[in-house]
Amino acid sequence: MGCIDASSRAMQRASRTIQSGFYHTFYAWGAFVARRPKLVILLSLLTGLACMTRLWIALGGEALPTETEQSNLWVPPDSQAVTDKDRYEELFGRPTRRNEIYFTTDPKGGNVLTNSTFKEILRYDQSLKTKLTATTYDEDGSYEVLEVASPAFYLDVCARGAQSYAADNAGVGDCIQFSNPLELFQLNDGSYQLDLTDEEILEIVNSGKGLSTVLYPPNSAKTFDVQAVFGGIEYDAAGNIVSAKAVKVVYQMNDDESGEPIELASAAFEDQMNYMIGPDWTLDPPISEGSAWTRDGGEGPVDFESSSVDLYPETHAAIGVQLRGSIGGDVSSLTIGIMLIIVYALLVLARCHPVRSQALLALAGIASCGLAIGVSYGLTTGFGVPLNPVVNVLPFILLGIGVDDMFVLLNSLEATDDDLSVEEKIGQTMGMAGVSITVTSLTDMFAFLLGVSSSLPALSDFCIFAFIGILFDFFFQITFFAGWMVLDTRRQKANRIDGFPFIKRTTDTVACCCFPSCGRIFAAPAGGRLRWFITKFYVPALQPAAVRAIVIAVFFGLFGFMAYAASNLEQDFDYRWFVPSGAKLHETFELKDEWYGSYSGPPVWVVTPDSEVFDYSLIPEQGRLDNLAQIVQENEWILPSSVTAWYALYREYVWECGQVVAPINTTCIATNATCLKRECTDASGELCYPYCSFGKVQRSSTGEPLIDANNNTLRGAALDKYLVDSEGNALPDGIPVEGSYLPPAYFWSWLDQFLSDDPRGAAVASNFVWRADSYVRSEAEVARGIRGARFRAVYEDIEKAQDQIDSMTSLRSDVESAGVGDENASYPYMFAYLFYEQYAVIVREAIVNLVLALTAVFFITLLVMGNLGATLLVLLCVLMVDVDILGLMWLWDLTIDSVTIINLVLAIGLTVDYSAHVAHAFLMAQGTHLERMNHALIEMGTAVIHGAFSTFLAVLVLAGADSYIFTVFFKQFFGICLFGATHGLVFLPVVLSFIGPSASEPFDKQHGKRTQDEPVQEMTKPSHADVKETRTANVPGTAAAISAGQQDV
């Protein structure tokens, strides 16, 4: 027992030493400010303005650094996806912008496999490709003329592959298109045959073969991916397609870094695509101008109206555009919320009394918050840290913290004796409140400072902004605002009117009344009505031990339930959440979910290495390449029919030369009903398929075919094409394609011919990056090989974040197992992997950042308070609040994602404020545990309630927010305010009344020394007589004090 007492006394002395040191320091600072308020105000203002230099430069035209590229915000920089992205874009450039248009019948639900539907699709396709244009784009509030071309047509913005003359010959141009349903009805000359009956159309769809024998050779295994293009397919008993409810057409647009000319042109064209279908599919007004809409003329000459089909678009930027529109309105709501905090502070401090009113002082407090916000933006961007969308909430956070500190300072100022000198009042105010706001400010600062280590750049950069903002929020509160407190205190002592300090009060009429008697009605009691309410009603309600025991039981019961709820939280994320609930785009989402199901997943590329490290021509390597495509096709997350492997197409192109065919090529009338493809001739004896026996078409430097004196196309050297076995021996004609290989000696030259001259090769020509980038490659340049190649597959539609992570890791593992090149030489990649990487680390990030923030709370609180017991109780409250917020997230259908994790980190920084103020006040109070609880509630309750309620009032404005970001912000901050305030004002005081630490040794409030006439209070359990006596003693918070307060009222 003696050891425990000694330990308790040692802790008391340590706490007294620390508290005395802090108090003495802040007291001295307060006294200095009281002597030189104008100097302190001026110097702090100049410091703030100097730190905002980068903002002044921005006003001159040099914009602040900004990062909006999602891959640079939410993906760990050292992740494999970032490495793969850099490798992929170095070879193939940025991934294309995918724009999907879904056609249904009007009304929706009928059969689209009809002649009338495809004629409408063709009409839309031709209008888009030849008539639709874009001229301007509204990137930052002004419509700027497009640099790429103005007007920009489809050919100006479409994604293009490598130059392929076969593509031109086929009539499809070099714009990339995958699985366009019109391809089924395309003829060899590039025109379309739609004079077909519905039955004939159904027959073509069921065959999976288009009309073009060039694109779909009769003996070829190539088929059209029907299930990926047609949705809501219905089958008969024999398994044949009888109808479908939707058709998908995809247009690939070019892309570049955000803000670059081609990216802006593509975005503008996509916006015009939306408006062409209908104004409800874009913002009002649209973010671009063109042939579908202009500012001056409204609707343009190009639109698409149909009585037989409906269109449902999902363009590349559709979600971003909808997010932009919804956030614009929600930012306005956030601005209103910020204004509410300001108005609330003014209403609280603008009392109905001409002298006691502190409206101008409230404005000074708001101004100090504004200075902190300005320095946070100016200084941080001056260091080169870019702004990002998350930083948009920073003003709200800093204003909330600053107003909370302001109320704490004013609450302490009001608690001082009015008879004291200004210097003494400000010294005591800073001595008491300075320590309290130091605890909260330091814990907030270091919680965010530790958050800088986050692997998510958006969170890391936000924490830098927040750290600097909170640091200067604290700085301006104890300098700029403290100086104005001095001036306001002088004004009140001189009996001068708030707002008009040059006018001295001469009557007893309160400022808001017209009659002298109304002052007694409207005038607030000393300390304000809230303090009076706490003293008269709230504190007495907590006196019975049974009530306090029930409070503890209720809070621990809530904690247990919320812990259970939190255990059910899942990691998930869907970009559809960013689309406002009333947006038209949801109709497209519903259509995809209902009729496409697993066939609406994203495409993924499998990239293979440089030919210098992986010799594609060698037979064993060809086997590995073929095996790679098989492995990808068998992956559980990949649609089997979606794999488009160039090697299989290339090998088939050569294999067909040795097969017997029935030529129906419109350019060749065969002399026999069937013939060996290599030998098929027309009536004049010319070969129908000369590629089987000759090298590629000879071309000029501009790509024009060369002809001889007889007007015949010049071709490469004569050489029949053939396949070989695994030993390199030539195989006879007519053998199966499986188990055969391309002759290594001709691998590269025949590949070049396939890509240059054949329409099937043209479809995959963009999947190669040749070492020589010549417009027309020579034999020597072809022999140098390639820098890389790729082939395409499509994922199933995967909704859950964990499944998306598994699909990424599974495909990576499968590709690696194929052995195409050294370790990681071959890899799968799609842009969405960047976000899958984020999902893979988000739980770890949440845990690490929460642990680091809690660590900061513990050590900073312990350092400043100097009391382990008080520190642990504050930490307990913060931990319980975070668990309650996690439980609330589950109850409110939220998940663990990049948005919620940031708010969880903010929660620690904000909730510690509510508990630390009360714990510090309890630690400094003298008396029994119950008396000290009463004192802490009366002294700090008002400030905590004002701080929490002002934040809650501002957050309430976002209750009806459209955007996901602000909806989540409202839900989590609702919990922060509710649970933070109740734990700080209900749970913590009650726990302190039972097991709170001993009081710090009292010290002189002027010199920070232990008082000689006031012994250290031994915090033993009071007897029944002691309790009875303290209930009548006139100490702050007791019944006598409450009674005295009532008399004052």
Short mmCIF file of C-alpha atoms in Angstrom, two decimals, residues 201-400:
data_model
loop_
_atom_site.label_atom_id
_atom_site.label_comp_id
_atom_site.label_asym_id
_atom_site.label_seq_id
_atom_site.Cartn_x
_atom_site.Cartn_y
_atom_site.Cartn_z
CA ILE A 201 -29.85 -11.89 -89.27
CA LEU A 202 -30.59 -14.50 -86.62
CA GLU A 203 -28.75 -17.12 -88.67
CA ILE A 204 -25.64 -14.91 -88.97
CA VAL A 205 -25.64 -14.16 -85.24
CA ASN A 206 -25.94 -17.86 -84.37
CA SER A 207 -23.07 -18.75 -86.72
CA GLY A 208 -20.72 -16.28 -85.07
CA LYS A 209 -19.29 -15.58 -88.53
CA GLY A 210 -19.63 -12.32 -90.43
CA LEU A 211 -20.34 -11.95 -94.12
CA SER A 212 -16.76 -10.96 -94.92
CA THR A 213 -14.67 -13.95 -95.89
CA VAL A 214 -11.60 -11.81 -95.38
CA LEU A 215 -12.44 -11.11 -91.74
CA TYR A 216 -14.00 -14.54 -91.20
CA PRO A 217 -12.39 -17.12 -93.52
CA PRO A 218 -14.58 -20.23 -93.81
CA ASN A 219 -11.99 -22.58 -92.32
CA SER A 220 -10.88 -20.12 -89.64
CA ALA A 221 -11.60 -20.70 -85.96
CA LYS A 222 -12.22 -16.97 -85.54
CA THR A 223 -15.76 -16.18 -84.37
CA PHE A 224 -17.60 -13.10 -83.23
CA ASP A 225 -17.97 -12.72 -79.44
CA VAL A 226 -21.76 -12.76 -79.44
CA GLN A 227 -22.27 -12.92 -75.67
CA ALA A 228 -20.11 -9.86 -75.03
CA VAL A 229 -22.03 -7.72 -77.53
CA PHE A 230 -25.62 -8.89 -77.18
CA GLY A 231 -27.39 -8.75 -73.81
CA GLY A 232 -30.51 -10.47 -72.52
CA ILE A 233 -30.02 -13.38 -74.93
CA GLU A 234 -32.76 -16.00 -75.08
CA TYR A 235 -32.26 -19.53 -76.43
CA ASP A 236 -34.53 -22.26 -77.75
CA ALA A 237 -34.46 -25.87 -76.60
CA ALA A 238 -31.68 -26.67 -79.08
CA GLY A 239 -29.45 -23.94 -77.67
CA ASN A 240 -29.85 -21.55 -80.59
CA ILE A 241 -30.25 -17.82 -80.03
CA VAL A 242 -33.81 -16.68 -80.73
CA SER A 243 -33.69 -13.09 -79.41
CA ALA A 244 -31.70 -10.51 -77.49
CA LYS A 245 -32.74 -7.38 -75.63
CA ALA A 246 -29.69 -5.14 -76.08
CA VAL A 247 -26.77 -4.51 -78.44
CA LYS A 248 -23.48 -2.91 -77.34
CA VAL A 249 -21.32 -0.76 -79.60
CA VAL A 250 -17.93 0.39 -78.30
CA TYR A 251 -15.99 3.43 -79.52
CA GLN A 252 -12.36 3.75 -78.44
CA MET A 253 -11.06 7.32 -78.03
CA ASN A 254 -7.51 8.55 -77.70
CA ASP A 255 -6.23 9.60 -74.29
CA ASP A 256 -3.33 11.41 -72.70
CA GLU A 257 -2.34 12.93 -69.37
CA SER A 258 -5.12 14.94 -67.74
CA GLY A 259 -5.45 18.39 -69.28
CA GLU A 260 -3.47 17.58 -72.43
CA PRO A 261 -4.99 18.62 -75.80
CA ILE A 262 -5.96 15.16 -77.04
CA GLU A 263 -7.49 14.22 -73.69
CA LEU A 264 -9.59 17.41 -73.69
CA ALA A 265 -10.66 16.85 -77.31
CA SER A 266 -11.74 13.26 -76.56
CA ALA A 267 -13.64 14.38 -73.47
CA ALA A 268 -15.39 17.10 -75.47
CA PHE A 269 -16.35 14.67 -78.24
CA GLU A 270 -17.70 12.20 -75.68
CA ASP A 271 -19.80 14.94 -74.12
CA GLN A 272 -21.24 15.75 -77.55
CA MET A 273 -21.94 12.02 -78.00
CA ASN A 274 -24.02 12.14 -74.85
CA TYR A 275 -25.93 15.26 -75.88
CA MET A 276 -26.51 13.79 -79.35
CA ILE A 277 -28.47 10.99 -77.64
CA GLY A 278 -30.27 13.37 -75.26
CA PRO A 279 -29.58 16.34 -72.96
CA ASP A 280 -30.33 14.25 -69.87
CA TRP A 281 -27.13 12.28 -70.46
CA THR A 282 -24.81 15.20 -69.68
CA LEU A 283 -24.70 18.20 -67.37
CA ASP A 284 -26.84 21.29 -67.73
CA PRO A 285 -25.22 23.14 -69.40
CA PRO A 286 -22.97 20.63 -71.17
CA ILE A 287 -19.22 20.86 -70.62
CA SER A 288 -18.47 21.14 -74.33
CA GLU A 289 -19.65 22.74 -77.54
CA GLY A 290 -19.98 21.18 -80.96
CA SER A 291 -22.46 20.12 -83.59
CA ALA A 292 -24.82 18.67 -80.97
CA TRP A 293 -24.93 21.74 -78.68
CA THR A 294 -23.54 25.27 -78.50
CA ARG A 295 -23.93 28.05 -75.94
CA ASP A 296 -25.40 30.43 -78.48
CA GLY A 297 -27.72 28.17 -80.41
CA GLY A 298 -28.56 25.45 -77.91
CA GLU A 299 -29.23 22.17 -79.70
CA GLY A 300 -27.11 21.81 -82.82
CA PRO A 301 -27.87 20.23 -86.19
CA VAL A 302 -26.67 16.76 -85.17
CA ASP A 303 -28.94 14.69 -82.99
CA PHE A 304 -30.30 11.17 -83.00
CA GLU A 305 -34.00 10.50 -82.74
CA SER A 306 -35.55 7.13 -83.42
CA SER A 307 -39.01 5.68 -83.10
CA SER A 308 -37.74 2.11 -82.90
CA VAL A 309 -34.66 2.13 -80.63
CA ASP A 310 -33.52 3.69 -77.37
CA LEU A 311 -29.87 4.44 -76.58
CA TYR A 312 -28.12 4.17 -73.22
CA PRO A 313 -24.56 5.58 -73.21
CA GLU A 314 -21.73 5.10 -70.73
CA THR A 315 -18.88 7.22 -71.96
CA HIS A 316 -15.37 7.10 -70.53
CA ALA A 317 -15.74 10.27 -68.48
CA ALA A 318 -19.43 9.79 -67.61
CA ILE A 319 -18.85 9.02 -63.93
CA GLY A 320 -16.31 11.84 -63.61
CA VAL A 321 -18.68 14.30 -65.27
CA GLN A 322 -21.53 13.31 -62.97
CA LEU A 323 -19.19 13.55 -59.98
CA ARG A 324 -18.11 16.99 -61.15
CA GLY A 325 -21.72 18.14 -61.32
CA SER A 326 -22.72 16.70 -57.96
CA ILE A 327 -19.61 17.90 -56.15
CA GLY A 328 -20.19 21.39 -57.51
CA GLY A 329 -23.51 21.52 -55.67
CA ASP A 330 -22.17 19.78 -52.58
CA VAL A 331 -19.18 22.12 -52.34
CA SER A 332 -21.75 24.91 -52.20
CA SER A 333 -23.42 23.06 -49.34
CA LEU A 334 -20.05 22.69 -47.61
CA THR A 335 -19.54 26.43 -48.04
CA ILE A 336 -22.93 27.00 -46.43
CA GLY A 337 -21.82 24.72 -43.60
CA ILE A 338 -18.69 26.78 -43.09
CA MET A 339 -20.81 29.92 -43.03
CA LEU A 340 -23.05 28.30 -40.41
CA ILE A 341 -20.04 27.75 -38.14
CA ILE A 342 -19.19 31.42 -38.50
CA VAL A 343 -22.79 32.55 -37.89
CA TYR A 344 -23.09 30.21 -34.91
CA ALA A 345 -19.93 31.63 -33.35
CA LEU A 346 -21.25 35.15 -33.89
CA LEU A 347 -24.63 34.33 -32.36
CA VAL A 348 -23.04 32.71 -29.31
CA LEU A 349 -20.66 35.61 -28.67
CA ALA A 350 -22.86 38.49 -29.86
CA ARG A 351 -24.74 38.63 -26.58
CA CYS A 352 -27.68 40.99 -26.15
CA HIS A 353 -25.55 43.40 -24.20
CA PRO A 354 -23.68 46.35 -25.71
CA VAL A 355 -20.51 45.82 -23.67
CA ARG A 356 -20.44 42.09 -22.89
CA SER A 357 -21.12 41.24 -26.54
CA GLN A 358 -18.03 39.88 -28.33
CA ALA A 359 -19.15 39.83 -31.95
CA LEU A 360 -16.02 41.59 -33.22
CA LEU A 361 -13.86 39.25 -31.19
CA ALA A 362 -15.66 36.31 -32.80
CA LEU A 363 -14.79 37.76 -36.22
CA ALA A 364 -11.16 38.00 -35.10
CA GLY A 365 -11.27 34.32 -34.14
CA ILE A 366 -12.71 33.42 -37.54
CA ALA A 367 -10.04 35.56 -39.18
CA SER A 368 -7.33 33.64 -37.32
CA CYS A 369 -8.80 30.41 -38.74
CA GLY A 370 -8.79 32.01 -42.19
CA LEU A 371 -5.13 32.90 -41.81
CA ALA A 372 -4.34 29.31 -40.85
CA ILE A 373 -6.20 28.02 -43.91
CA GLY A 374 -4.35 30.46 -46.16
CA VAL A 375 -0.96 29.49 -44.73
CA SER A 376 -1.79 25.80 -45.05
CA TYR A 377 -2.49 26.22 -48.77
CA GLY A 378 0.25 28.75 -49.46
CA LEU A 379 3.11 27.21 -47.50
CA THR A 380 2.37 23.60 -48.45
CA THR A 381 2.01 24.27 -52.17
CA GLY A 382 5.10 26.46 -51.88
CA PHE A 383 6.98 23.34 -50.81
CA GLY A 384 5.73 21.67 -53.99
CA VAL A 385 3.00 19.51 -52.46
CA PRO A 386 0.09 19.51 -54.93
CA LEU A 387 -3.55 20.13 -54.12
CA ASN A 388 -5.87 17.17 -54.53
CA PRO A 389 -9.65 16.67 -54.19
CA VAL A 390 -9.37 15.50 -50.57
CA VAL A 391 -7.91 18.87 -49.56
CA ASN A 392 -11.31 20.43 -50.35
CA VAL A 393 -12.52 19.49 -46.85
CA LEU A 394 -9.50 21.08 -45.13
CA PRO A 395 -11.06 24.55 -44.59
CA PHE A 396 -13.97 22.85 -42.85
CA ILE A 397 -11.64 20.89 -40.56
CA LEU A 398 -9.40 23.83 -39.70
CA LEU A 399 -12.35 26.11 -39.05
CA GLY A 400 -13.92 23.52 -36.76
#
